Amino acid sequence: MSANGVASSSYPFGAVSVGETPERDDALVSAVVSAVEVTGSHAGSVFLLSRDRQSLVLAAACGTPPSLLGGWRRIPVHSRIPVAEAYRSGRMVHLADAEETMRRFPQLSVAVPYPFGSASVPVRAGGRTFGTIAVLWTPGPDRTGLSRAQRRQLRSAADRLGTALAGLSARRLLTEWDERTAPVVVPVPSAPVIRVGLFDWVLDTGALTADDELCAIFDIPPSEFDGRAATLTARIEPADLPAFRSAARAAVEEGHVLAHCVRIRDGGGGLRTVELWGRVPEHPHDPRAPSHLVGAVLDSGGGMAAVAALERLADGFFALSLDGRVTYANHSLESLLRVRQDELLGRRPWDVLPWLADPVYEDRYRAAVVSQQPVSFLVRRPPDEWLVFSLHPGGQGMTGWAAPVRQPVPAGTGPGEPVPQEGPPVSLSPPPAAPRLGSLYRVLQLGSALTEAVTAQEVFDAVAEQLLPAFGGQKLAIAVVEERRLRLLAQRGYSKRFLARFEGTPLYARLPVTDALASGAPLFVESREELLKTYPGTLVGHSKSWAFLPLIASNRPVGACMLGFDDVHRFPDEERGVLTALGGLIAQALERARLYDAEFALARGLQNALLPHRLPTLPGLGVTGRYLPGTRGMDIGGDWYDVIPVGEEVALIVGDVEGHNVAAAAAMGQLRSAMRAFVTAGHRPADVVADTNRLHLDLDPTLLASCCYARLHPRSGVVRLVRAGHCPPLLRLPDGHAEILDVPGGPPLGVEARPDYPESELRLAPGSVLALYTDGLVERRDSDIGSGIDRLRASLSRMGSGRLEDLADGLLRDACRSPDRADDIALLLTEYAG
């Protein structure tokens, strides 16, 4: 056994069976114990990546029992939880106290409203991340959290675990971790409460062999012990010696077990009581062997005296393990709670006593375990008697005190409320919370993700990313109701061939999913036998358990969610309640998204009808255009481009109406049609822009617009330019150099009634490329628009003289990669051949 209590690799308790991973377990135990010790925390956990790489699964816990973690035993990799954040980022997530936790992870604080600090650090080795180590502590008055040295030591513990896991993986000894694998549970290291010393005593000769712990119990340095029983008996209170010797002789003569209490003197002259246990070993091969005793001396310190003292008190005292089970209860607690001691021991109080079954009481216990701060509260024992409970947590468990309330309880007092100030000390305790830890967070996390989902596909993606890893499922399908039939929206994990058989299923068909929709209640099926018994002939595929959630919004069915499990899955009551609540959230989000999708389809159809479907083929010119919608909002906007042949010339137009909605698209259509009319009528470039401005003021002056109009003569290469509040054009010369055409311009469209729009003229050299674009291509949050235009100029120069189509794609490449680009983009490139 190593110094920290970790079992060595010899495995004295028998051979290791095939499939077990003792080296991995040793590494987990060593890591989680080390993490708790070096940081001074009261709890630590190790989470490892699941087989499907979608979740972090609890693999080891120190100080916090897995039963307390509840819904936190499986954490989605993409969730907003410190453990997952550390895994994704590869950096430590350090939260000094509850205030910092609330600021950085507000949903976690709502779900776990207890005062604690935490640190989560990734477990890595060789570029591979295996999981995360997390520790919890009680914030100190300075609220600074872990010191630099403690953080460094925590990282070292995680790195050692990563190295060990990488070594096992290289030797093919690292098995995948999943929810069915029981986590390794280790108590918080502490000084032993009971000391045990071993001896072998030869009664005939008085020779006695003792281990170091026995010598320490008798206050004799091991190196000074002379191996004689008389040396030890000299430390026993003389009044206890005759009875002890008599008991020893009787044990030898009659062959029974010696069990006797004696008082021994310590170095300071005081007395303390120890227990001696011994037996006579058998000597089948030598019946004449000298009689002797082998056994142990138990020194429980003040434990026995403390228990005796508690038994004499009128108030109830009890002890709870970290998972809430009663490990001790004095006799006064029996009469106070009106329950026998044997009914309490080994069980949780709220599981034994119906009047303690209110979830608020269990939540008080959780508050004490997580925060490691005392908690006191009132309990009403039927019919109308009030008790005060006080819980005092520690690393190994919890001590509790209970007594009748000896003062009037104010009217309206509810269960679990803190005791009045005259009673025992009261810590900050959380509001009542019925769900277990993690359950409320599941609702909050999915609810948050669904609020950000705009389209029906985004709703499905959010549900898949949260629901599958949170509950250990492997398959998910969402179907929507259309014309009283189910139509598949999206699926993950199922084969398309399997789901195709159910496409278009009428709502009156007798299937699990349609029955759930008809009843409005979820249907949970835990085995194939159960499914086929109720629905004979149903196709089951490769799944073994299912959850069918009806999606009902505004009292009408909008769809159904089907969750499948590759292995048999049990649905406890709490999990069923959480899935039922999530079904309501999914239904609301899906209905909203489908309305959005319908409006979007209308708007996108309008915009597609307004943009040119193809550009004209012109002698001596190469022309290509691009439109890229924004990544936020309705995915449509008011940017446009157009190419209009006019006699021997060609009009090149790029414009931008502010906004990203149907109104912007409609205004864009009006302006594009107006400019086409004015261009076709033969107006000069400056007059085309001025007339369009006047028309825009008459139609909808609330939306500003800008445009750049170029009129090019292909034979001469002469181009006339007019700008109305728009970005300057760019020109790439035949030698590859690119420049900004900073020609003068007028105000945006819709600002002034009679503005001046100056007209500029220049001549293009053969091989030149003229670029017209909207501001969405050059705007960035971290720089001004002038810097963006210069970057575009440099890109235009750098990308060489290849195909015009490739040049357009290259200029848009960076914009396509941005996941958070608010504005849409229009780009029109014209290559003058001459």
CSV table of N, CA and C in Angstrom, one decimal, residues 213-342:
chain,number,residue,atom,x,y,z
A,213,GLU,N,2.9,-0.1,14.8
A,213,GLU,CA,1.7,0.6,15.3
A,213,GLU,C,1.4,0.2,16.7
A,214,LEU,N,1.6,-1.1,17.0
A,214,LEU,CA,1.3,-1.5,18.4
A,214,LEU,C,2.3,-0.8,19.4
A,215,CYS,N,3.5,-0.7,19.0
A,215,CYS,CA,4.5,0.0,19.9
A,215,CYS,C,4.0,1.4,20.0
A,216,ALA,N,3.6,2.1,19.0
A,216,ALA,CA,3.1,3.4,19.1
A,216,ALA,C,1.9,3.6,20.0
A,217,ILE,N,1.0,2.6,19.9
A,217,ILE,CA,-0.2,2.7,20.8
A,217,ILE,C,0.3,2.7,22.3
A,218,PHE,N,1.3,1.9,22.6
A,218,PHE,CA,1.8,1.8,24.0
A,218,PHE,C,2.9,2.8,24.3
A,219,ASP,N,3.1,3.7,23.4
A,219,ASP,CA,4.1,4.8,23.6
A,219,ASP,C,5.5,4.3,23.8
A,220,ILE,N,5.9,3.2,23.0
A,220,ILE,CA,7.2,2.7,23.1
A,220,ILE,C,7.8,2.8,21.7
A,221,PRO,N,9.0,3.4,21.6
A,221,PRO,CA,9.6,3.5,20.2
A,221,PRO,C,9.9,2.1,19.7
A,222,PRO,N,9.6,1.8,18.5
A,222,PRO,CA,9.8,0.4,18.0
A,222,PRO,C,11.2,-0.1,18.2
A,223,SER,N,12.2,0.8,18.0
A,223,SER,CA,13.6,0.4,18.1
A,223,SER,C,14.0,0.0,19.6
A,224,GLU,N,13.2,0.4,20.6
A,224,GLU,CA,13.5,0.2,22.0
A,224,GLU,C,12.7,-1.0,22.5
A,225,PHE,N,11.8,-1.5,21.8
A,225,PHE,CA,11.0,-2.7,22.3
A,225,PHE,C,11.8,-3.9,22.4
A,226,ASP,N,11.8,-4.6,23.5
A,226,ASP,CA,12.7,-5.8,23.7
A,226,ASP,C,12.0,-7.1,23.4
A,227,GLY,N,10.8,-7.1,22.9
A,227,GLY,CA,10.2,-8.4,22.5
A,227,GLY,C,9.6,-9.1,23.7
A,228,ARG,N,9.4,-8.5,24.8
A,228,ARG,CA,8.8,-9.2,26.0
A,228,ARG,C,7.4,-8.7,26.2
A,229,ALA,N,6.5,-9.6,26.6
A,229,ALA,CA,5.1,-9.2,26.9
A,229,ALA,C,5.1,-8.3,28.2
A,230,ALA,N,6.0,-8.6,29.1
A,230,ALA,CA,6.1,-7.8,30.3
A,230,ALA,C,6.3,-6.4,30.1
A,231,THR,N,7.1,-6.0,29.0
A,231,THR,CA,7.3,-4.6,28.7
A,231,THR,C,6.0,-3.9,28.4
A,232,LEU,N,5.1,-4.6,27.7
A,232,LEU,CA,3.8,-4.0,27.4
A,232,LEU,C,2.9,-4.0,28.5
A,233,THR,N,2.8,-5.1,29.3
A,233,THR,CA,1.9,-5.2,30.4
A,233,THR,C,2.2,-4.2,31.5
A,234,ALA,N,3.5,-3.7,31.5
A,234,ALA,CA,3.9,-2.7,32.5
A,234,ALA,C,3.2,-1.4,32.2
A,235,ARG,N,2.7,-1.2,31.0
A,235,ARG,CA,2.0,0.0,30.7
A,235,ARG,C,0.5,-0.1,31.0
A,236,ILE,N,0.0,-1.3,31.3
A,236,ILE,CA,-1.4,-1.5,31.6
A,236,ILE,C,-1.7,-1.1,33.0
A,237,GLU,N,-2.9,-0.4,33.2
A,237,GLU,CA,-3.3,0.0,34.6
A,237,GLU,C,-3.3,-1.3,35.5
A,238,PRO,N,-2.6,-1.3,36.6
A,238,PRO,CA,-2.4,-2.5,37.4
A,238,PRO,C,-3.8,-3.1,37.8
A,239,ALA,N,-4.8,-2.3,38.0
A,239,ALA,CA,-6.1,-2.8,38.4
A,239,ALA,C,-6.7,-3.7,37.4
A,240,ASP,N,-6.3,-3.4,36.1
A,240,ASP,CA,-6.9,-4.2,35.0
A,240,ASP,C,-6.1,-5.5,34.6
A,241,LEU,N,-4.9,-5.7,35.2
A,241,LEU,CA,-4.1,-6.8,34.8
A,241,LEU,C,-4.6,-8.1,35.2
A,242,PRO,N,-5.1,-8.3,36.4
A,242,PRO,CA,-5.6,-9.7,36.8
A,242,PRO,C,-6.7,-10.2,35.8
A,243,ALA,N,-7.7,-9.3,35.6
A,243,ALA,CA,-8.8,-9.8,34.7
A,243,ALA,C,-8.3,-10.0,33.3
A,244,PHE,N,-7.3,-9.2,32.8
A,244,PHE,CA,-6.8,-9.4,31.5
A,244,PHE,C,-6.1,-10.8,31.4
A,245,ARG,N,-5.2,-11.1,32.4
A,245,ARG,CA,-4.5,-12.4,32.4
A,245,ARG,C,-5.4,-13.6,32.4
A,246,SER,N,-6.5,-13.4,33.2
A,246,SER,CA,-7.4,-14.5,33.3
A,246,SER,C,-8.1,-14.7,32.0
A,247,ALA,N,-8.5,-13.6,31.3
A,247,ALA,CA,-9.2,-13.8,30.0
A,247,ALA,C,-8.2,-14.4,29.0
A,248,ALA,N,-6.9,-14.1,29.1
A,248,ALA,CA,-6.0,-14.6,28.1
A,248,ALA,C,-5.8,-16.1,28.3
A,249,ARG,N,-5.7,-16.6,29.6
A,249,ARG,CA,-5.6,-18.0,29.9
A,249,ARG,C,-6.8,-18.8,29.4
A,250,ALA,N,-8.0,-18.2,29.7
A,250,ALA,CA,-9.2,-18.8,29.3
A,250,ALA,C,-9.3,-19.0,27.8
A,251,ALA,N,-8.8,-18.0,27.1
A,251,ALA,CA,-8.9,-18.0,25.6
A,251,ALA,C,-8.0,-19.2,25.1
A,252,VAL,N,-6.8,-19.4,25.8
A,252,VAL,CA,-5.9,-20.4,25.3
A,252,VAL,C,-6.5,-21.8,25.7
A,253,GLU,N,-6.9,-21.9,26.9
A,253,GLU,CA,-7.4,-23.2,27.4
A,253,GLU,C,-8.7,-23.7,26.7
A,254,GLU,N,-9.6,-22.7,26.5
A,254,GLU,CA,-10.9,-23.1,25.9
A,254,GLU,C,-11.0,-22.9,24.4
A,255,GLY,N,-10.0,-22.2,23.8
A,255,GLY,CA,-9.9,-22.1,22.4
A,255,GLY,C,-10.9,-21.0,21.8
A,256,HIS,N,-11.4,-20.1,22.6
A,256,HIS,CA,-12.3,-19.1,22.1
A,256,HIS,C,-11.5,-17.8,21.8
A,257,VAL,N,-12.2,-16.8,21.3
A,257,VAL,CA,-11.6,-15.6,20.9
A,257,VAL,C,-11.5,-14.7,22.1
A,258,LEU,N,-10.3,-14.1,22.2
A,258,LEU,CA,-10.1,-13.1,23.3
A,258,LEU,C,-10.7,-11.7,22.9
A,259,ALA,N,-11.5,-11.1,23.7
A,259,ALA,CA,-12.0,-9.8,23.5
A,259,ALA,C,-12.1,-9.1,24.9
A,260,HIS,N,-11.2,-8.1,25.1
A,260,HIS,CA,-11.1,-7.5,26.4
A,260,HIS,C,-10.7,-6.1,26.3
A,261,CYS,N,-11.2,-5.2,27.2
A,261,CYS,CA,-10.8,-3.8,27.2
A,261,CYS,C,-9.9,-3.6,28.4
A,262,VAL,N,-8.8,-2.9,28.2
A,262,VAL,CA,-7.9,-2.5,29.3
A,262,VAL,C,-7.6,-1.0,29.1
A,263,ARG,N,-7.1,-0.5,30.3
A,263,ARG,CA,-6.6,0.9,30.2
A,263,ARG,C,-5.1,0.9,30.3
A,264,ILE,N,-4.5,1.8,29.4
A,264,ILE,CA,-3.1,1.9,29.3
A,264,ILE,C,-2.7,3.3,29.6
A,265,ARG,N,-1.5,3.5,30.2
A,265,ARG,CA,-1.0,4.8,30.5
A,265,ARG,C,-0.2,5.4,29.3
A,266,ASP,N,-0.5,6.6,29.0
A,266,ASP,CA,0.3,7.3,28.0
A,266,ASP,C,1.5,8.0,28.6
A,267,GLY,N,2.3,8.6,27.7
A,267,GLY,CA,3.5,9.3,28.2
A,267,GLY,C,3.3,10.4,29.1
A,268,GLY,N,2.1,11.0,29.1
A,268,GLY,CA,1.8,12.1,30.0
A,268,GLY,C,1.2,11.7,31.3
A,269,GLY,N,1.0,10.4,31.5
A,269,GLY,CA,0.5,9.9,32.8
A,269,GLY,C,-1.0,9.7,32.7
A,270,GLY,N,-1.7,10.0,31.6
A,270,GLY,CA,-3.1,9.8,31.5
A,270,GLY,C,-3.4,8.4,31.1
A,271,LEU,N,-4.7,8.1,31.2
A,271,LEU,CA,-5.2,6.7,30.9
A,271,LEU,C,-6.2,6.8,29.7
A,272,ARG,N,-6.0,5.8,28.8
A,272,ARG,CA,-7.0,5.7,27.7
A,272,ARG,C,-7.3,4.2,27.5
A,273,THR,N,-8.5,3.9,27.0
A,273,THR,CA,-9.0,2.6,26.9
A,273,THR,C,-8.7,2.0,25.5
A,274,VAL,N,-8.2,0.8,25.5
A,274,VAL,CA,-8.0,0.1,24.2
A,274,VAL,C,-8.7,-1.2,24.2
A,275,GLU,N,-8.9,-1.8,23.1
A,275,GLU,CA,-9.5,-3.2,23.0
A,275,GLU,C,-8.5,-4.1,22.5
A,276,LEU,N,-8.4,-5.3,23.1
A,276,LEU,CA,-7.5,-6.4,22.7
A,276,LEU,C,-8.4,-7.5,22.1
A,277,TRP,N,-8.0,-7.9,20.9
A,277,TRP,CA,-8.7,-9.1,20.2
A,277,TRP,C,-7.6,-10.1,19.8
A,278,GLY,N,-7.9,-11.4,20.1
A,278,GLY,CA,-6.9,-12.4,19.8
A,278,GLY,C,-7.6,-13.7,19.6
A,279,ARG,N,-6.8,-14.6,19.1
A,279,ARG,CA,-7.3,-16.0,18.9
A,279,ARG,C,-6.1,-17.0,19.0
A,280,VAL,N,-6.4,-18.2,19.2
A,280,VAL,CA,-5.3,-19.2,19.3
A,280,VAL,C,-5.2,-19.9,18.0
A,281,PRO,N,-4.0,-19.8,17.3
A,281,PRO,CA,-3.8,-20.4,16.0
A,281,PRO,C,-3.7,-21.9,16.1
A,282,GLU,N,-4.1,-22.6,15.0
A,282,GLU,CA,-4.1,-24.0,15.0
A,282,GLU,C,-2.7,-24.5,14.6
A,283,HIS,N,-2.3,-25.6,15.1
A,283,HIS,CA,-1.0,-26.2,14.7
A,283,HIS,C,-1.2,-27.7,14.4
A,284,PRO,N,-1.8,-28.0,13.2
A,284,PRO,CA,-2.1,-29.4,12.9
A,284,PRO,C,-0.9,-30.3,12.8
A,285,HIS,N,0.2,-29.7,12.4
A,285,HIS,CA,1.4,-30.5,12.2
A,285,HIS,C,2.3,-30.7,13.5
A,286,ASP,N,2.0,-29.9,14.5
A,286,ASP,CA,2.8,-29.9,15.8
A,286,ASP,C,1.9,-29.6,17.0
A,287,PRO,N,1.1,-30.6,17.4
A,287,PRO,CA,0.2,-30.4,18.6
A,287,PRO,C,0.9,-30.0,19.8
A,288,ARG,N,2.3,-30.2,19.9
A,288,ARG,CA,3.0,-29.9,21.1
A,288,ARG,C,3.5,-28.5,21.1
A,289,ALA,N,3.2,-27.7,20.0
A,289,ALA,CA,3.8,-26.4,19.8
A,289,ALA,C,3.3,-25.5,21.0
A,290,PRO,N,4.1,-24.6,21.4
A,290,PRO,CA,3.7,-23.7,22.6
A,290,PRO,C,2.4,-22.9,22.3
A,291,SER,N,1.6,-22.8,23.2
A,291,SER,CA,0.3,-22.0,23.1
A,291,SER,C,0.7,-20.5,23.0
A,292,HIS,N,0.0,-19.9,22.0
A,292,HIS,CA,0.2,-18.4,21.9
A,292,HIS,C,-1.0,-17.8,21.3
A,293,LEU,N,-1.1,-16.5,21.4
A,293,LEU,CA,-2.2,-15.8,20.8
A,293,LEU,C,-1.7,-14.9,19.7
A,294,VAL,N,-2.5,-14.7,18.6
A,294,VAL,CA,-2.2,-13.7,17.6
A,294,VAL,C,-3.5,-12.8,17.6
A,295,GLY,N,-3.3,-11.5,17.4
A,295,GLY,CA,-4.4,-10.7,17.4
A,295,GLY,C,-4.0,-9.2,17.2
A,296,ALA,N,-4.9,-8.3,17.7
A,296,ALA,CA,-4.7,-6.9,17.4
A,296,ALA,C,-5.2,-6.1,18.6
A,297,VAL,N,-4.6,-4.9,18.7
A,297,VAL,CA,-5.0,-3.9,19.7
A,297,VAL,C,-5.6,-2.8,19.0
A,298,LEU,N,-6.9,-2.4,19.4
A,298,LEU,CA,-7.6,-1.3,18.7
A,298,LEU,C,-7.6,-0.1,19.6
A,299,ASP,N,-7.1,1.0,19.1
A,299,ASP,CA,-7.1,2.2,19.8
A,299,ASP,C,-8.1,3.2,19.1
A,300,SER,N,-9.3,3.4,19.6
A,300,SER,CA,-10.2,4.2,18.9
A,300,SER,C,-10.2,5.7,19.4
A,301,GLY,N,-9.1,6.0,20.1
A,301,GLY,CA,-8.9,7.4,20.6
A,301,GLY,C,-10.1,7.7,21.5
A,302,GLY,N,-10.7,8.8,21.3
A,302,GLY,CA,-11.9,9.2,22.1
A,302,GLY,C,-13.2,8.8,21.5
A,303,GLY,N,-13.1,7.9,20.5
A,303,GLY,CA,-14.3,7.6,19.7
A,303,GLY,C,-15.4,6.9,20.6
A,304,MET,N,-14.9,5.9,21.4
A,304,MET,CA,-15.9,5.2,22.2
A,304,MET,C,-16.5,6.1,23.3
A,305,ALA,N,-15.6,6.9,23.9
A,305,ALA,CA,-16.1,7.8,24.9
A,305,ALA,C,-17.1,8.8,24.3
A,306,ALA,N,-16.8,9.3,23.1
A,306,ALA,CA,-17.6,10.3,22.5
A,306,ALA,C,-19.0,9.7,22.2
A,307,VAL,N,-19.0,8.4,21.7
A,307,VAL,CA,-20.3,7.7,21.4
A,307,VAL,C,-21.1,7.6,22.7
A,308,ALA,N,-20.4,7.2,23.8
A,308,ALA,CA,-21.1,7.0,25.1
A,308,ALA,C,-21.6,8.4,25.5
A,309,ALA,N,-20.9,9.4,25.3
A,309,ALA,CA,-21.4,10.8,25.7
A,309,ALA,C,-22.6,11.2,24.9
A,310,LEU,N,-22.6,10.9,23.6
A,310,LEU,CA,-23.8,11.3,22.8
A,310,LEU,C,-25.0,10.5,23.2
A,311,GLU,N,-24.8,9.2,23.6
A,311,GLU,CA,-25.9,8.4,24.0
A,311,GLU,C,-26.6,8.9,25.3
A,312,ARG,N,-25.9,9.7,26.1
A,312,ARG,CA,-26.5,10.2,27.3
A,312,ARG,C,-27.2,11.5,27.1
A,313,LEU,N,-27.1,12.1,25.9
A,313,LEU,CA,-27.8,13.4,25.6
A,313,LEU,C,-29.2,13.3,25.2
A,314,ALA,N,-30.0,14.3,25.5
A,314,ALA,CA,-31.4,14.3,25.2
A,314,ALA,C,-31.7,14.6,23.7
A,315,ASP,N,-30.8,15.4,23.1
A,315,ASP,CA,-31.0,15.8,21.7
A,315,ASP,C,-30.6,14.7,20.8
A,316,GLY,N,-31.1,14.7,19.6
A,316,GLY,CA,-30.7,13.7,18.6
A,316,GLY,C,-29.4,14.0,17.9
A,317,PHE,N,-28.5,13.1,17.8
A,317,PHE,CA,-27.2,13.3,17.0
A,317,PHE,C,-27.1,12.1,16.1
A,318,PHE,N,-26.6,12.4,14.9
A,318,PHE,CA,-26.4,11.4,13.9
A,318,PHE,C,-25.2,11.7,13.0
A,319,ALA,N,-24.8,10.8,12.2
A,319,ALA,CA,-23.7,11.0,11.2
A,319,ALA,C,-24.2,10.5,9.9
A,320,LEU,N,-23.8,11.2,8.8
A,320,LEU,CA,-24.2,10.8,7.5
A,320,LEU,C,-22.9,10.6,6.7
A,321,SER,N,-22.9,9.6,5.8
A,321,SER,CA,-21.8,9.5,4.9
A,321,SER,C,-21.9,10.5,3.8
A,322,LEU,N,-20.9,10.6,2.9
A,322,LEU,CA,-21.0,11.6,1.9
A,322,LEU,C,-22.1,11.4,0.9
A,323,ASP,N,-22.6,10.2,0.8
A,323,ASP,CA,-23.8,10.0,-0.1
A,323,ASP,C,-25.1,10.1,0.7
A,324,GLY,N,-25.1,10.6,1.9
A,324,GLY,CA,-26.3,10.9,2.7
A,324,GLY,C,-26.8,9.7,3.5
A,325,ARG,N,-26.1,8.6,3.6
A,325,ARG,CA,-26.7,7.5,4.4
A,325,ARG,C,-26.3,7.6,5.8
A,326,VAL,N,-27.2,7.2,6.7
A,326,VAL,CA,-27.0,7.3,8.1
A,326,VAL,C,-25.9,6.2,8.6
A,327,THR,N,-24.8,6.7,9.2
A,327,THR,CA,-23.8,5.7,9.7
A,327,THR,C,-23.9,5.6,11.2
A,328,TYR,N,-24.5,6.6,11.9
A,328,TYR,CA,-24.7,6.5,13.3
A,328,TYR,C,-25.9,7.3,13.7
A,329,ALA,N,-26.6,6.9,14.7
A,329,ALA,CA,-27.8,7.6,15.3
A,329,ALA,C,-27.9,7.2,16.7
A,330,ASN,N,-27.9,8.2,17.6
A,330,ASN,CA,-28.1,7.9,19.0
A,330,ASN,C,-29.5,7.6,19.4
A,331,HIS,N,-29.7,7.1,20.6
A,331,HIS,CA,-31.1,6.6,20.9
A,331,HIS,C,-32.1,7.8,21.0
A,332,SER,N,-31.6,8.9,21.4
A,332,SER,CA,-32.5,10.1,21.4
A,332,SER,C,-33.1,10.4,20.1
A,333,LEU,N,-32.3,10.2,19.0
A,333,LEU,CA,-32.8,10.5,17.7
A,333,LEU,C,-33.9,9.5,17.3
A,334,GLU,N,-33.9,8.3,17.8
A,334,GLU,CA,-34.9,7.3,17.6
A,334,GLU,C,-36.3,7.8,18.1
A,335,SER,N,-36.3,8.3,19.3
A,335,SER,CA,-37.5,8.8,19.9
A,335,SER,C,-38.0,10.1,19.3
A,336,LEU,N,-37.0,10.9,18.9
A,336,LEU,CA,-37.3,12.2,18.3
A,336,LEU,C,-38.0,12.0,16.9
A,337,LEU,N,-37.4,11.1,16.1
A,337,LEU,CA,-37.9,10.9,14.8
A,337,LEU,C,-39.0,9.8,14.7
A,338,ARG,N,-39.2,9.1,15.9
A,338,ARG,CA,-40.1,8.0,15.9
A,338,ARG,C,-39.9,6.9,14.9
A,339,VAL,N,-38.6,6.4,14.9
A,339,VAL,CA,-38.2,5.4,14.0
A,339,VAL,C,-37.1,4.6,14.7
A,340,ARG,N,-37.0,3.3,14.4
A,340,ARG,CA,-36.0,2.5,15.0
A,340,ARG,C,-34.6,2.8,14.4
A,341,GLN,N,-33.6,2.5,15.2
A,341,GLN,CA,-32.2,2.8,14.8
A,341,GLN,C,-31.9,1.9,13.6
A,342,ASP,N,-32.3,0.6,13.6
A,342,ASP,CA,-31.9,-0.3,12.5
A,342,ASP,C,-32.6,0.1,11.2
